[in-house]
Amino acid sequence: MPSYKIISLISLLGYSIFYPNKSNFTQYYKIGCAKSMYFALKIFYEINKILKRDNHQYSNLFRPISNLQYEKVHIDRTLYFLEDSILFSNKQRIVFNNFKLKNEIHHTRHLIEKLYVNVDRDTMPKEFVKNVKLGLELKRQELKMNNNSDITKIIYWRNKEQWMYYSNNLNKLKINISYRNHQLKVTKQSI
């Protein structure tokens, strides 16, 4: 078992004892903060465990995001935070330049974007043809809603220089950065 998994599990106990009321996720993640990283790793590996179980149980079917036990915004926030921690955290942190973890995050995001939809559990039919038809329709609607959405609501920890790094170096994200009224606004561009 990789050391970052062990440390994240050990830190969960300390986190739940000393910060029991922080589980609402609002404004908790902070780049370079060990507690934030361990908490994000804990959530990430819980989600991965559920993904493996779901893929074994419901292969090739669309599933509700509620199966993953976290809201979509919290999952997105956790994955973005871990990716940013790999790039921007202190060199002493266990996740800094950890490309194995980066690949795991990429794989997890791919599975979630491919097979999970934001609906109630009872809405998704178990029959293959009906499930795929409804799942594809819901995915199309999600893509339309996600275009031009303000992603600074999800990623609140990046400073202006970090956003510019993403804009200049990782243009596959298709983000548009503007600076109006002394506020940074980052939106997804239409695909």
CSV table of C-alpha atoms in Angstrom, one decimal:
chain,number,residue,atom,x,y,z
A,1,MET,CA,0.0,0.0,0.0
A,2,PRO,CA,1.5,3.4,-1.0
A,3,SER,CA,2.6,5.6,1.9
A,4,TYR,CA,0.2,8.4,0.9
A,5,LYS,CA,-2.8,6.0,1.3
A,6,ILE,CA,-1.6,5.0,4.8
A,7,ILE,CA,-1.0,8.6,5.9
A,8,SER,CA,-4.4,9.7,4.5
A,9,LEU,CA,-6.1,6.9,6.5
A,10,ILE,CA,-4.2,7.8,9.7
A,11,SER,CA,-5.0,11.4,9.4
A,12,LEU,CA,-8.7,10.7,9.1
A,13,LEU,CA,-8.9,9.8,12.7
A,14,GLY,CA,-7.2,13.0,13.8
A,15,TYR,CA,-9.3,15.0,11.5
A,16,SER,CA,-12.6,13.5,12.8
A,17,ILE,CA,-11.5,14.1,16.4
A,18,PHE,CA,-10.3,17.7,16.1
A,19,TYR,CA,-12.4,19.0,13.2
A,20,PRO,CA,-15.8,17.1,13.5
A,21,ASN,CA,-17.9,20.1,12.3
A,22,LYS,CA,-15.8,20.8,9.1
A,23,SER,CA,-17.6,18.1,7.0
A,24,ASN,CA,-19.6,20.6,5.0
A,25,PHE,CA,-16.5,21.1,2.7
A,26,THR,CA,-17.1,24.9,2.4
A,27,GLN,CA,-13.8,26.7,2.0
A,28,TYR,CA,-11.8,24.0,3.6
A,29,TYR,CA,-9.3,23.1,0.9
A,30,LYS,CA,-6.0,25.0,1.0
A,31,ILE,CA,-3.0,24.3,-1.1
A,32,GLY,CA,0.0,23.2,1.0
A,33,CYS,CA,-2.1,22.4,4.0
A,34,ALA,CA,-1.5,18.8,5.2
A,35,LYS,CA,-4.9,18.4,6.8
A,36,SER,CA,-6.6,19.5,3.5
A,37,MET,CA,-4.5,17.0,1.5
A,38,TYR,CA,-5.2,14.1,3.8
A,39,PHE,CA,-8.9,14.8,3.9
A,40,ALA,CA,-9.0,15.0,0.1
A,41,LEU,CA,-7.1,11.8,-0.2
A,42,LYS,CA,-9.5,10.1,2.2
A,43,ILE,CA,-12.5,11.2,0.1
A,44,PHE,CA,-10.7,10.2,-3.1
A,45,TYR,CA,-10.0,6.7,-1.9
A,46,GLU,CA,-13.6,6.2,-0.6
A,47,ILE,CA,-14.9,7.2,-4.0
A,48,ASN,CA,-12.4,4.9,-5.7
A,49,LYS,CA,-13.6,2.0,-3.6
A,50,ILE,CA,-17.2,2.6,-4.5
A,51,LEU,CA,-16.3,3.0,-8.2
A,52,LYS,CA,-14.6,-0.5,-8.2
A,53,ARG,CA,-17.7,-2.0,-6.5
A,54,ASP,CA,-20.1,-0.2,-8.9
A,55,ASN,CA,-18.1,-1.3,-12.0
A,56,HIS,CA,-18.2,-4.9,-10.8
A,57,GLN,CA,-21.9,-4.7,-10.1
A,58,TYR,CA,-23.3,-2.5,-12.9
A,59,SER,CA,-20.8,-2.7,-15.7
A,60,ASN,CA,-21.6,-0.5,-18.7
A,61,LEU,CA,-24.8,1.0,-17.1
A,62,PHE,CA,-25.2,4.6,-16.2
A,63,ARG,CA,-25.5,5.2,-12.4
A,64,PRO,CA,-26.7,8.1,-10.2
A,65,ILE,CA,-23.9,10.2,-8.6
A,66,SER,CA,-25.5,9.6,-5.2
A,67,ASN,CA,-24.0,6.1,-5.4
A,68,LEU,CA,-20.6,7.8,-4.7
A,69,GLN,CA,-21.9,9.2,-1.3
A,70,TYR,CA,-20.8,12.7,-2.1
A,71,GLU,CA,-22.4,15.5,-4.1
A,72,LYS,CA,-21.0,16.1,-7.5
A,73,VAL,CA,-19.6,19.5,-6.6
A,74,HIS,CA,-17.7,18.0,-3.6
A,75,ILE,CA,-16.3,15.2,-5.8
A,76,ASP,CA,-15.2,17.8,-8.5
A,77,ARG,CA,-13.6,20.0,-5.8
A,78,THR,CA,-11.7,17.1,-4.3
A,79,LEU,CA,-10.3,15.9,-7.6
A,80,TYR,CA,-9.3,19.4,-8.7
A,81,PHE,CA,-7.7,20.1,-5.3
A,82,LEU,CA,-5.6,16.9,-5.5
A,83,GLU,CA,-4.4,17.7,-9.0
A,84,ASP,CA,-3.5,21.2,-7.9
A,85,SER,CA,-1.7,19.8,-4.8
A,86,ILE,CA,0.4,17.6,-7.1
A,87,LEU,CA,1.5,20.8,-9.0
A,88,PHE,CA,1.5,23.6,-6.5
A,89,SER,CA,2.0,22.2,-3.0
A,90,ASN,CA,5.2,22.3,-1.0
A,91,LYS,CA,7.9,20.0,-2.2
A,92,GLN,CA,7.9,18.3,1.2
A,93,ARG,CA,4.3,17.1,0.8
A,94,ILE,CA,3.7,13.5,-0.1
A,95,VAL,CA,1.6,14.3,-3.2
A,96,PHE,CA,4.0,16.8,-4.8
A,97,ASN,CA,4.8,15.6,-8.3
A,98,ASN,CA,3.2,12.3,-7.5
A,99,PHE,CA,2.3,11.2,-11.1
A,100,LYS,CA,0.9,7.8,-10.0
A,101,LEU,CA,-1.7,9.6,-8.0
A,102,LYS,CA,-2.3,12.0,-10.9
A,103,ASN,CA,-3.1,9.0,-13.2
A,104,GLU,CA,-5.4,7.6,-10.6
A,105,ILE,CA,-7.3,10.9,-10.4
A,106,HIS,CA,-7.5,11.1,-14.2
A,107,HIS,CA,-8.9,7.6,-14.3
A,108,THR,CA,-11.4,8.3,-11.6
A,109,ARG,CA,-12.6,11.5,-13.3
A,110,HIS,CA,-13.0,9.7,-16.6
A,111,LEU,CA,-15.2,7.0,-15.0
A,112,ILE,CA,-17.3,9.5,-13.2
A,113,GLU,CA,-17.8,11.7,-16.3
A,114,LYS,CA,-18.5,8.6,-18.4
A,115,LEU,CA,-20.9,6.7,-16.3
A,116,TYR,CA,-22.4,8.8,-13.5
A,117,VAL,CA,-25.4,11.2,-13.9
A,118,ASN,CA,-26.8,13.7,-11.5
A,119,VAL,CA,-30.3,12.1,-10.8
A,120,ASP,CA,-32.1,10.3,-8.1
A,121,ARG,CA,-31.3,6.6,-7.6
A,122,ASP,CA,-34.9,5.6,-8.4
A,123,THR,CA,-34.8,7.5,-11.7
A,124,MET,CA,-32.2,5.2,-13.4
A,125,PRO,CA,-33.8,2.1,-14.9
A,126,LYS,CA,-31.9,-1.2,-14.4
A,127,GLU,CA,-32.9,-2.5,-17.9
A,128,PHE,CA,-29.8,-1.9,-20.2
A,129,VAL,CA,-31.5,-0.2,-23.2
A,130,LYS,CA,-33.7,2.1,-21.1
A,131,ASN,CA,-30.7,2.9,-18.8
A,132,VAL,CA,-28.4,3.8,-21.8
A,133,LYS,CA,-31.1,5.9,-23.5
A,134,LEU,CA,-31.8,7.9,-20.4
A,135,GLY,CA,-28.2,8.1,-19.4
A,136,LEU,CA,-27.1,9.6,-22.8
A,137,GLU,CA,-29.9,12.1,-22.7
A,138,LEU,CA,-28.9,13.2,-19.2
A,139,LYS,CA,-25.3,13.4,-20.2
A,140,ARG,CA,-26.1,15.8,-23.1
A,141,GLN,CA,-28.1,18.0,-20.7
A,142,GLU,CA,-25.2,18.1,-18.2
A,143,LEU,CA,-22.7,19.1,-21.0
A,144,LYS,CA,-25.0,22.0,-22.0
A,145,MET,CA,-25.3,23.2,-18.3
A,146,ASN,CA,-21.5,22.8,-17.7
A,147,ASN,CA,-20.5,25.1,-20.6
A,148,ASN,CA,-19.9,28.7,-19.5
A,149,SER,CA,-20.3,27.8,-15.8
A,150,ASP,CA,-18.3,29.7,-13.3
A,151,ILE,CA,-15.7,27.2,-12.0
A,152,THR,CA,-14.3,29.6,-9.4
A,153,LYS,CA,-17.2,28.4,-7.2
A,154,ILE,CA,-15.7,24.9,-7.3
A,155,ILE,CA,-12.0,25.9,-7.3
A,156,TYR,CA,-11.7,28.8,-4.8
A,157,TRP,CA,-8.1,28.2,-3.7
A,158,ARG,CA,-6.3,29.1,-6.9
A,159,ASN,CA,-4.7,32.5,-7.0
A,160,LYS,CA,-4.5,34.6,-10.2
A,161,GLU,CA,-1.0,33.2,-11.1
A,162,GLN,CA,-2.2,29.6,-10.8
A,163,TRP,CA,-5.2,30.3,-13.0
A,164,MET,CA,-2.9,31.9,-15.6
A,165,TYR,CA,-0.7,28.8,-15.4
A,166,TYR,CA,-3.7,26.6,-16.4
A,167,SER,CA,-4.8,29.1,-19.0
A,168,ASN,CA,-1.3,29.2,-20.7
A,169,ASN,CA,0.0,25.7,-20.2
A,170,LEU,CA,-3.1,23.5,-20.1
A,171,ASN,CA,-5.4,24.9,-22.7
A,172,LYS,CA,-7.3,21.7,-23.0
A,173,LEU,CA,-9.4,22.9,-20.1
A,174,LYS,CA,-10.9,25.5,-22.4
A,175,ILE,CA,-11.2,28.2,-19.7
A,176,ASN,CA,-11.8,31.9,-20.1
A,177,ILE,CA,-10.2,34.2,-17.5
A,178,SER,CA,-11.3,37.7,-17.0
A,179,TYR,CA,-10.4,40.3,-14.3
A,180,ARG,CA,-13.3,42.8,-13.7
A,181,ASN,CA,-14.0,45.0,-10.8
A,182,HIS,CA,-10.9,43.7,-9.0
A,183,GLN,CA,-12.3,40.2,-9.2
A,184,LEU,CA,-11.1,37.1,-11.1
A,185,LYS,CA,-13.8,35.4,-13.0
A,186,VAL,CA,-13.1,32.0,-14.6
A,187,THR,CA,-15.6,30.4,-16.9
A,188,LYS,CA,-15.6,27.3,-19.1
A,189,GLN,CA,-15.7,28.1,-22.7
A,190,SER,CA,-18.3,26.5,-25.0
A,191,ILE,CA,-17.1,23.3,-26.5
